[in-house]
Amino acid sequence: MNIFRLLGDLSHLLAIIILLLKIWRTRSCAGVSGKSQILFALVFTTRYLDLFTNFISMYNSAMKLIYLVCSYATVFLMYFKFKATYDSNHDTFRMEFLVVPVGGLAFLVNHDFTPLEILWTFSIYLEAVAILPQLFMISKTGEAETITSHYLFALGSYRALYIVNWVFRFYTEGFFDLIAIVAGCVQTILYCDFFYLYITKVLKGKQLTLPA
Amino acid sequence: YDSFKEKDEL
């Protein structure tokens, strides 16, 4: 565990909590992609099956449980409790366009052809692209609430911090996991356009709107 | 490849 990894985890946690609180406090999930949230729940479910097979640390197990519970809570709030506020007309990205190719890739490119390893690989690849329905939704409506942009910024920063962690781990421990690194870079690149808008608009007190 | 030995990341 190094500082970049810890900051990455905390940033991830912050993102998840920002989103949950936004939905809970405003009693609304307008502007949030339910498709992305379902994909994230799927990501955590397929990645953290090792909760049952492998104990690493209290920190590790606790964080996994928190991520899992929060992501399912978000999906529950969106599709049940506050379903009336869910903006499904603008959330039209087809999940199968991500899940099917990512599933195929996980079968073909993995470290080990075992069920748990393939599911872990699937979750790494899926996480890289799971935000696309949300970005697609913002591009359709042309804007995002400020609180939603804070959520996206924290979520994007998490993987960027992990990349620094991987560089650090490579030089200090000689550790690297090519699958995680490549997927993590793809994931971070997808956020670059958003990061630019966040820094030039949201941090200057304006709402995030896309140029016409 | 003992991958799970190294899967301490989240």
PDB file of C-alpha atoms in Angstrom:
ATOM      1  CA  MET A   1       0.000   0.000   0.000  1.00  0.00           C
ATOM      2  CA  ASN A   2       1.404   3.376  -0.983  1.00  0.00           C
ATOM      3  CA  ILE A   3      -0.020   6.880  -0.773  1.00  0.00           C
ATOM      4  CA  PHE A   4      -1.224   6.933  -4.417  1.00  0.00           C
ATOM      5  CA  ARG A   5      -3.085   3.671  -3.988  1.00  0.00           C
ATOM      6  CA  LEU A   6      -4.674   4.892  -0.748  1.00  0.00           C
ATOM      7  CA  LEU A   7      -5.683   8.222  -2.316  1.00  0.00           C
ATOM      8  CA  GLY A   8      -7.081   6.298  -5.286  1.00  0.00           C
ATOM      9  CA  ASP A   9      -9.214   4.112  -3.041  1.00  0.00           C
ATOM     10  CA  LEU A  10     -10.428   7.116  -1.051  1.00  0.00           C
ATOM     11  CA  SER A  11     -11.240   9.004  -4.236  1.00  0.00           C
ATOM     12  CA  HIS A  12     -13.244   5.994  -5.435  1.00  0.00           C
ATOM     13  CA  LEU A  13     -15.052   5.832  -2.111  1.00  0.00           C
ATOM     14  CA  LEU A  14     -15.729   9.570  -2.200  1.00  0.00           C
ATOM     15  CA  ALA A  15     -17.219   9.286  -5.707  1.00  0.00           C
ATOM     16  CA  ILE A  16     -19.578   6.505  -4.667  1.00  0.00           C
ATOM     17  CA  ILE A  17     -20.688   8.393  -1.551  1.00  0.00           C
ATOM     18  CA  ILE A  18     -21.165  11.691  -3.410  1.00  0.00           C
ATOM     19  CA  LEU A  19     -23.513   9.951  -5.826  1.00  0.00           C
ATOM     20  CA  LEU A  20     -25.464   8.148  -3.110  1.00  0.00           C
ATOM     21  CA  LEU A  21     -25.846  11.337  -1.063  1.00  0.00           C
ATOM     22  CA  LYS A  22     -26.876  13.378  -4.089  1.00  0.00           C
ATOM     23  CA  ILE A  23     -29.637  10.913  -4.909  1.00  0.00           C
ATOM     24  CA  TRP A  24     -30.719  10.569  -1.289  1.00  0.00           C
ATOM     25  CA  ARG A  25     -30.715  14.286  -0.398  1.00  0.00           C
ATOM     26  CA  THR A  26     -32.408  15.513  -3.596  1.00  0.00           C
ATOM     27  CA  ARG A  27     -34.700  12.454  -3.714  1.00  0.00           C
ATOM     28  CA  SER A  28     -33.819  12.360  -7.409  1.00  0.00           C
ATOM     29  CA  CYS A  29     -31.474  10.571  -9.770  1.00  0.00           C
ATOM     30  CA  ALA A  30     -32.021  12.924 -12.706  1.00  0.00           C
ATOM     31  CA  GLY A  31     -28.953  13.148 -14.924  1.00  0.00           C
ATOM     32  CA  VAL A  32     -27.455   9.908 -13.624  1.00  0.00           C
ATOM     33  CA  SER A  33     -27.088   6.922 -15.939  1.00  0.00           C
ATOM     34  CA  GLY A  34     -28.681   3.828 -14.415  1.00  0.00           C
ATOM     35  CA  LYS A  35     -26.912   1.770 -17.085  1.00  0.00           C
ATOM     36  CA  SER A  36     -23.489   2.866 -15.822  1.00  0.00           C
ATOM     37  CA  GLN A  37     -24.559   2.111 -12.255  1.00  0.00           C
ATOM     38  CA  ILE A  38     -25.730  -1.396 -13.198  1.00  0.00           C
ATOM     39  CA  LEU A  39     -22.410  -1.971 -14.976  1.00  0.00           C
ATOM     40  CA  PHE A  40     -20.468  -0.831 -11.894  1.00  0.00           C
ATOM     41  CA  ALA A  41     -22.506  -3.191  -9.699  1.00  0.00           C
ATOM     42  CA  LEU A  42     -21.614  -5.958 -12.164  1.00  0.00           C
ATOM     43  CA  VAL A  43     -17.943  -4.902 -12.050  1.00  0.00           C
ATOM     44  CA  PHE A  44     -17.796  -5.158  -8.250  1.00  0.00           C
ATOM     45  CA  THR A  45     -19.751  -8.415  -8.162  1.00  0.00           C
ATOM     46  CA  THR A  46     -17.487 -10.197 -10.628  1.00  0.00           C
ATOM     47  CA  ARG A  47     -14.263  -8.766  -9.166  1.00  0.00           C
ATOM     48  CA  TYR A  48     -14.875  -9.301  -5.475  1.00  0.00           C
ATOM     49  CA  LEU A  49     -15.872 -12.979  -5.579  1.00  0.00           C
ATOM     50  CA  ASP A  50     -12.488 -13.548  -3.935  1.00  0.00           C
ATOM     51  CA  LEU A  51     -14.062 -12.208  -0.742  1.00  0.00           C
ATOM     52  CA  PHE A  52     -15.183 -15.819  -0.279  1.00  0.00           C
ATOM     53  CA  THR A  53     -11.937 -17.498  -1.279  1.00  0.00           C
ATOM     54  CA  ASN A  54      -9.067 -15.295  -0.229  1.00  0.00           C
ATOM     55  CA  PHE A  55      -8.514 -13.069   2.786  1.00  0.00           C
ATOM     56  CA  ILE A  56      -6.021 -10.260   2.207  1.00  0.00           C
ATOM     57  CA  SER A  57      -6.634  -7.754   5.004  1.00  0.00           C
ATOM     58  CA  MET A  58      -9.411  -6.153   7.016  1.00  0.00           C
ATOM     59  CA  TYR A  59      -8.965  -3.003   4.942  1.00  0.00           C
ATOM     60  CA  ASN A  60      -9.294  -4.969   1.712  1.00  0.00           C
ATOM     61  CA  SER A  61     -12.415  -6.884   2.760  1.00  0.00           C
ATOM     62  CA  ALA A  62     -14.086  -3.841   4.315  1.00  0.00           C
ATOM     63  CA  MET A  63     -13.561  -1.657   1.239  1.00  0.00           C
ATOM     64  CA  LYS A  64     -14.824  -4.397  -1.067  1.00  0.00           C
ATOM     65  CA  LEU A  65     -17.954  -4.796   1.044  1.00  0.00           C
ATOM     66  CA  ILE A  66     -18.555  -1.037   1.153  1.00  0.00           C
ATOM     67  CA  TYR A  67     -18.167  -0.687  -2.631  1.00  0.00           C
ATOM     68  CA  LEU A  68     -20.516  -3.616  -3.208  1.00  0.00           C
ATOM     69  CA  VAL A  69     -23.201  -2.452  -0.792  1.00  0.00           C
ATOM     70  CA  CYS A  70     -23.062   1.166  -2.028  1.00  0.00           C
ATOM     71  CA  SER A  71     -23.248   0.225  -5.691  1.00  0.00           C
ATOM     72  CA  TYR A  72     -26.258  -2.023  -5.104  1.00  0.00           C
ATOM     73  CA  ALA A  73     -27.861   0.689  -2.960  1.00  0.00           C
ATOM     74  CA  THR A  74     -27.415   3.172  -5.827  1.00  0.00           C
ATOM     75  CA  VAL A  75     -29.014   0.779  -8.309  1.00  0.00           C
ATOM     76  CA  PHE A  76     -31.858   0.142  -5.871  1.00  0.00           C
ATOM     77  CA  LEU A  77     -32.512   3.870  -5.351  1.00  0.00           C
ATOM     78  CA  MET A  78     -32.486   4.504  -9.090  1.00  0.00           C
ATOM     79  CA  TYR A  79     -34.633   1.608 -10.254  1.00  0.00           C
ATOM     80  CA  PHE A  80     -36.998   1.296  -7.289  1.00  0.00           C
ATOM     81  CA  LYS A  81     -37.191   4.038  -4.672  1.00  0.00           C
ATOM     82  CA  PHE A  82     -36.725   7.062  -6.955  1.00  0.00           C
ATOM     83  CA  LYS A  83     -37.582   5.407 -10.249  1.00  0.00           C
ATOM     84  CA  ALA A  84     -39.987   8.251 -11.150  1.00  0.00           C
ATOM     85  CA  THR A  85     -37.027  10.657 -11.346  1.00  0.00           C
ATOM     86  CA  TYR A  86     -34.868   8.374 -13.486  1.00  0.00           C
ATOM     87  CA  ASP A  87     -34.212   9.988 -16.841  1.00  0.00           C
ATOM     88  CA  SER A  88     -34.467   6.826 -18.954  1.00  0.00           C
ATOM     89  CA  ASN A  89     -35.222   8.720 -22.178  1.00  0.00           C
ATOM     90  CA  HIS A  90     -31.671  10.036 -22.200  1.00  0.00           C
ATOM     91  CA  ASP A  91     -30.072   6.829 -20.893  1.00  0.00           C
ATOM     92  CA  THR A  92     -30.167   4.937 -24.156  1.00  0.00           C
ATOM     93  CA  PHE A  93     -26.687   3.410 -24.393  1.00  0.00           C
ATOM     94  CA  ARG A  94     -26.990  -0.332 -25.034  1.00  0.00           C
ATOM     95  CA  MET A  95     -25.236  -2.252 -22.247  1.00  0.00           C
ATOM     96  CA  GLU A  96     -24.836  -5.376 -24.378  1.00  0.00           C
ATOM     97  CA  PHE A  97     -22.551  -3.404 -26.721  1.00  0.00           C
ATOM     98  CA  LEU A  98     -20.092  -3.255 -23.818  1.00  0.00           C
ATOM     99  CA  VAL A  99     -20.767  -6.463 -21.898  1.00  0.00           C
ATOM    100  CA  VAL A 100     -20.584  -8.855 -24.869  1.00  0.00           C
ATOM    101  CA  PRO A 101     -17.274  -7.688 -26.410  1.00  0.00           C
ATOM    102  CA  VAL A 102     -15.711  -7.268 -22.967  1.00  0.00           C
ATOM    103  CA  GLY A 103     -16.818 -10.798 -22.037  1.00  0.00           C
ATOM    104  CA  GLY A 104     -15.269 -12.154 -25.241  1.00  0.00           C
ATOM    105  CA  LEU A 105     -12.026 -10.299 -24.608  1.00  0.00           C
ATOM    106  CA  ALA A 106     -11.848 -11.580 -21.019  1.00  0.00           C
ATOM    107  CA  PHE A 107     -12.046 -15.148 -22.358  1.00  0.00           C
ATOM    108  CA  LEU A 108      -9.303 -14.510 -24.889  1.00  0.00           C
ATOM    109  CA  VAL A 109      -6.869 -12.299 -22.972  1.00  0.00           C
ATOM    110  CA  ASN A 110      -6.387 -13.253 -19.317  1.00  0.00           C
ATOM    111  CA  HIS A 111      -3.657 -14.362 -16.936  1.00  0.00           C
ATOM    112  CA  ASP A 112      -5.162 -17.765 -16.253  1.00  0.00           C
ATOM    113  CA  PHE A 113      -8.050 -19.707 -17.791  1.00  0.00           C
ATOM    114  CA  THR A 114      -9.968 -20.299 -14.553  1.00  0.00           C
ATOM    115  CA  PRO A 115     -13.502 -19.081 -13.720  1.00  0.00           C
ATOM    116  CA  LEU A 116     -12.462 -16.605 -11.009  1.00  0.00           C
ATOM    117  CA  GLU A 117      -9.597 -15.222 -13.052  1.00  0.00           C
ATOM    118  CA  ILE A 118     -11.782 -14.782 -16.140  1.00  0.00           C
ATOM    119  CA  LEU A 119     -14.423 -13.003 -14.054  1.00  0.00           C
ATOM    120  CA  TRP A 120     -11.738 -10.766 -12.523  1.00  0.00           C
ATOM    121  CA  THR A 121     -10.432  -9.945 -16.012  1.00  0.00           C
ATOM    122  CA  PHE A 122     -13.984  -9.282 -17.214  1.00  0.00           C
ATOM    123  CA  SER A 123     -14.488  -6.841 -14.336  1.00  0.00           C
ATOM    124  CA  ILE A 124     -11.249  -4.993 -15.113  1.00  0.00           C
ATOM    125  CA  TYR A 125     -12.163  -4.599 -18.804  1.00  0.00           C
ATOM    126  CA  LEU A 126     -15.778  -3.715 -18.032  1.00  0.00           C
ATOM    127  CA  GLU A 127     -14.793  -1.089 -15.476  1.00  0.00           C
ATOM    128  CA  ALA A 128     -12.673   0.630 -18.121  1.00  0.00           C
ATOM    129  CA  VAL A 129     -15.744   1.324 -20.252  1.00  0.00           C
ATOM    130  CA  ALA A 130     -18.599   1.272 -17.704  1.00  0.00           C
ATOM    131  CA  ILE A 131     -18.752   5.061 -17.576  1.00  0.00           C
ATOM    132  CA  LEU A 132     -19.601   5.343 -21.283  1.00  0.00           C
ATOM    133  CA  PRO A 133     -23.409   5.299 -20.787  1.00  0.00           C
ATOM    134  CA  GLN A 134     -23.003   8.197 -18.325  1.00  0.00           C
ATOM    135  CA  LEU A 135     -20.787  10.207 -20.688  1.00  0.00           C
ATOM    136  CA  PHE A 136     -23.155   9.393 -23.541  1.00  0.00           C
ATOM    137  CA  MET A 137     -26.070  10.679 -21.471  1.00  0.00           C
ATOM    138  CA  ILE A 138     -24.256  13.960 -20.751  1.00  0.00           C
ATOM    139  CA  SER A 139     -23.430  14.373 -24.427  1.00  0.00           C
ATOM    140  CA  LYS A 140     -27.119  13.860 -25.258  1.00  0.00           C
ATOM    141  CA  THR A 141     -28.432  16.398 -22.768  1.00  0.00           C
ATOM    142  CA  GLY A 142     -25.425  18.714 -23.216  1.00  0.00           C
ATOM    143  CA  GLU A 143     -25.055  19.368 -19.494  1.00  0.00           C
ATOM    144  CA  ALA A 144     -24.446  17.851 -16.084  1.00  0.00           C
ATOM    145  CA  GLU A 145     -25.361  19.031 -12.615  1.00  0.00           C
ATOM    146  CA  THR A 146     -22.372  20.309 -10.661  1.00  0.00           C
ATOM    147  CA  ILE A 147     -22.681  17.552  -8.070  1.00  0.00           C
ATOM    148  CA  THR A 148     -22.684  14.951 -10.861  1.00  0.00           C
ATOM    149  CA  SER A 149     -19.488  16.495 -12.234  1.00  0.00           C
ATOM    150  CA  HIS A 150     -17.859  16.235  -8.793  1.00  0.00           C
ATOM    151  CA  TYR A 151     -18.852  12.562  -8.778  1.00  0.00           C
ATOM    152  CA  LEU A 152     -17.308  11.998 -12.200  1.00  0.00           C
ATOM    153  CA  PHE A 153     -14.146  13.870 -11.288  1.00  0.00           C
ATOM    154  CA  ALA A 154     -13.603  11.769  -8.145  1.00  0.00           C
ATOM    155  CA  LEU A 155     -14.383   8.582 -10.094  1.00  0.00           C
ATOM    156  CA  GLY A 156     -11.968   9.475 -12.905  1.00  0.00           C
ATOM    157  CA  SER A 157      -9.214  10.540 -10.489  1.00  0.00           C
ATOM    158  CA  TYR A 158      -9.335   7.156  -8.784  1.00  0.00           C
ATOM    159  CA  ARG A 159      -7.968   5.229 -11.772  1.00  0.00           C
ATOM    160  CA  ALA A 160      -5.508   7.995 -12.639  1.00  0.00           C
ATOM    161  CA  LEU A 161      -4.118   7.690  -9.086  1.00  0.00           C
ATOM    162  CA  TYR A 162      -3.925   3.923  -9.534  1.00  0.00           C
ATOM    163  CA  ILE A 163      -1.741   4.466 -12.607  1.00  0.00           C
ATOM    164  CA  VAL A 164       0.709   6.482 -10.501  1.00  0.00           C
ATOM    165  CA  ASN A 165       0.518   3.657  -7.927  1.00  0.00           C
ATOM    166  CA  TRP A 166       1.401   1.109 -10.640  1.00  0.00           C
ATOM    167  CA  VAL A 167       4.384   3.165 -11.771  1.00  0.00           C
ATOM    168  CA  PHE A 168       5.488   3.409  -8.133  1.00  0.00           C
ATOM    169  CA  ARG A 169       4.998  -0.310  -7.545  1.00  0.00           C
ATOM    170  CA  PHE A 170       6.920  -1.171 -10.687  1.00  0.00           C
ATOM    171  CA  TYR A 171       9.963   0.798  -9.516  1.00  0.00           C
ATOM    172  CA  THR A 172       9.797  -0.210  -5.851  1.00  0.00           C
ATOM    173  CA  GLU A 173       8.583  -3.844  -6.045  1.00  0.00           C
ATOM    174  CA  GLY A 174       9.009  -4.795  -9.688  1.00  0.00           C
ATOM    175  CA  PHE A 175       5.277  -5.531  -9.647  1.00  0.00           C
ATOM    176  CA  PHE A 176       3.111  -4.962 -12.664  1.00  0.00           C
ATOM    177  CA  ASP A 177      -0.140  -6.382 -13.972  1.00  0.00           C
ATOM    178  CA  LEU A 178      -0.372  -5.600 -17.656  1.00  0.00           C
ATOM    179  CA  ILE A 179      -4.120  -6.275 -17.905  1.00  0.00           C
ATOM    180  CA  ALA A 180      -4.905  -3.839 -15.104  1.00  0.00           C
ATOM    181  CA  ILE A 181      -2.460  -1.236 -16.425  1.00  0.00           C
ATOM    182  CA  VAL A 182      -3.722  -1.220 -20.026  1.00  0.00           C
ATOM    183  CA  ALA A 183      -7.381  -1.206 -18.938  1.00  0.00           C
ATOM    184  CA  GLY A 184      -6.656   1.469 -16.333  1.00  0.00           C
ATOM    185  CA  CYS A 185      -5.039   3.693 -18.960  1.00  0.00           C
ATOM    186  CA  VAL A 186      -7.996   3.232 -21.337  1.00  0.00           C
ATOM    187  CA  GLN A 187     -10.341   4.061 -18.451  1.00  0.00           C
ATOM    188  CA  THR A 188      -8.451   7.239 -17.578  1.00  0.00           C
ATOM    189  CA  ILE A 189      -8.215   8.359 -21.216  1.00  0.00           C
ATOM    190  CA  LEU A 190     -12.024   8.172 -21.492  1.00  0.00           C
ATOM    191  CA  TYR A 191     -12.236  10.812 -18.753  1.00  0.00           C
ATOM    192  CA  CYS A 192      -9.731  13.257 -20.300  1.00  0.00           C
ATOM    193  CA  ASP A 193     -12.312  15.274 -22.199  1.00  0.00           C
ATOM    194  CA  PHE A 194     -14.433  15.485 -19.064  1.00  0.00           C
ATOM    195  CA  PHE A 195     -11.422  16.474 -16.899  1.00  0.00           C
ATOM    196  CA  TYR A 196     -10.757  19.363 -19.278  1.00  0.00           C
ATOM    197  CA  LEU A 197     -14.338  20.621 -19.025  1.00  0.00           C
ATOM    198  CA  TYR A 198     -14.333  20.134 -15.249  1.00  0.00           C
ATOM    199  CA  ILE A 199     -11.193  22.206 -14.772  1.00  0.00           C
ATOM    200  CA  THR A 200     -12.160  24.960 -17.225  1.00  0.00           C
ATOM    201  CA  LYS A 201     -15.806  25.237 -16.143  1.00  0.00           C
ATOM    202  CA  VAL A 202     -16.860  23.590 -12.881  1.00  0.00           C
ATOM    203  CA  LEU A 203     -13.833  24.724 -10.879  1.00  0.00           C
ATOM    204  CA  LYS A 204     -14.563  28.280 -12.017  1.00  0.00           C
ATOM    205  CA  GLY A 205     -18.045  28.060 -10.572  1.00  0.00           C
ATOM    206  CA  LYS A 206     -19.929  27.417 -13.791  1.00  0.00           C
ATOM    207  CA  GLN A 207     -22.165  24.500 -14.619  1.00  0.00           C
ATOM    208  CA  LEU A 208     -20.775  21.843 -16.901  1.00  0.00           C
ATOM    209  CA  THR A 209     -22.241  22.423 -20.340  1.00  0.00           C
ATOM    210  CA  LEU A 210     -20.947  21.056 -23.603  1.00  0.00           C
ATOM    211  CA  PRO A 211     -19.908  23.425 -26.385  1.00  0.00           C
ATOM    212  CA  ALA A 212     -22.622  23.506 -29.067  1.00  0.00           C
TER     213      ALA A 212
ATOM    214  CA  TYR B   1       0.633 -17.721 -12.488  1.00  0.00           C
ATOM    215  CA  ASP B   2      -0.552 -17.301  -8.896  1.00  0.00           C
ATOM    216  CA  SER B   3      -2.580 -14.201  -9.585  1.00  0.00           C
ATOM    217  CA  PHE B   4      -4.639 -14.141  -6.428  1.00  0.00           C
ATOM    218  CA  LYS B   5      -1.537 -13.829  -4.325  1.00  0.00           C
ATOM    219  CA  GLU B   6      -1.112 -10.390  -5.841  1.00  0.00           C
ATOM    220  CA  LYS B   7      -4.725  -9.200  -5.983  1.00  0.00           C
ATOM    221  CA  ASP B   8      -4.555  -6.881  -3.020  1.00  0.00           C
ATOM    222  CA  GLU B   9      -5.734  -3.958  -5.156  1.00  0.00           C
ATOM    223  CA  LEU B  10      -9.387  -3.044  -5.266  1.00  0.00           C
TER     224      LEU B  10
END
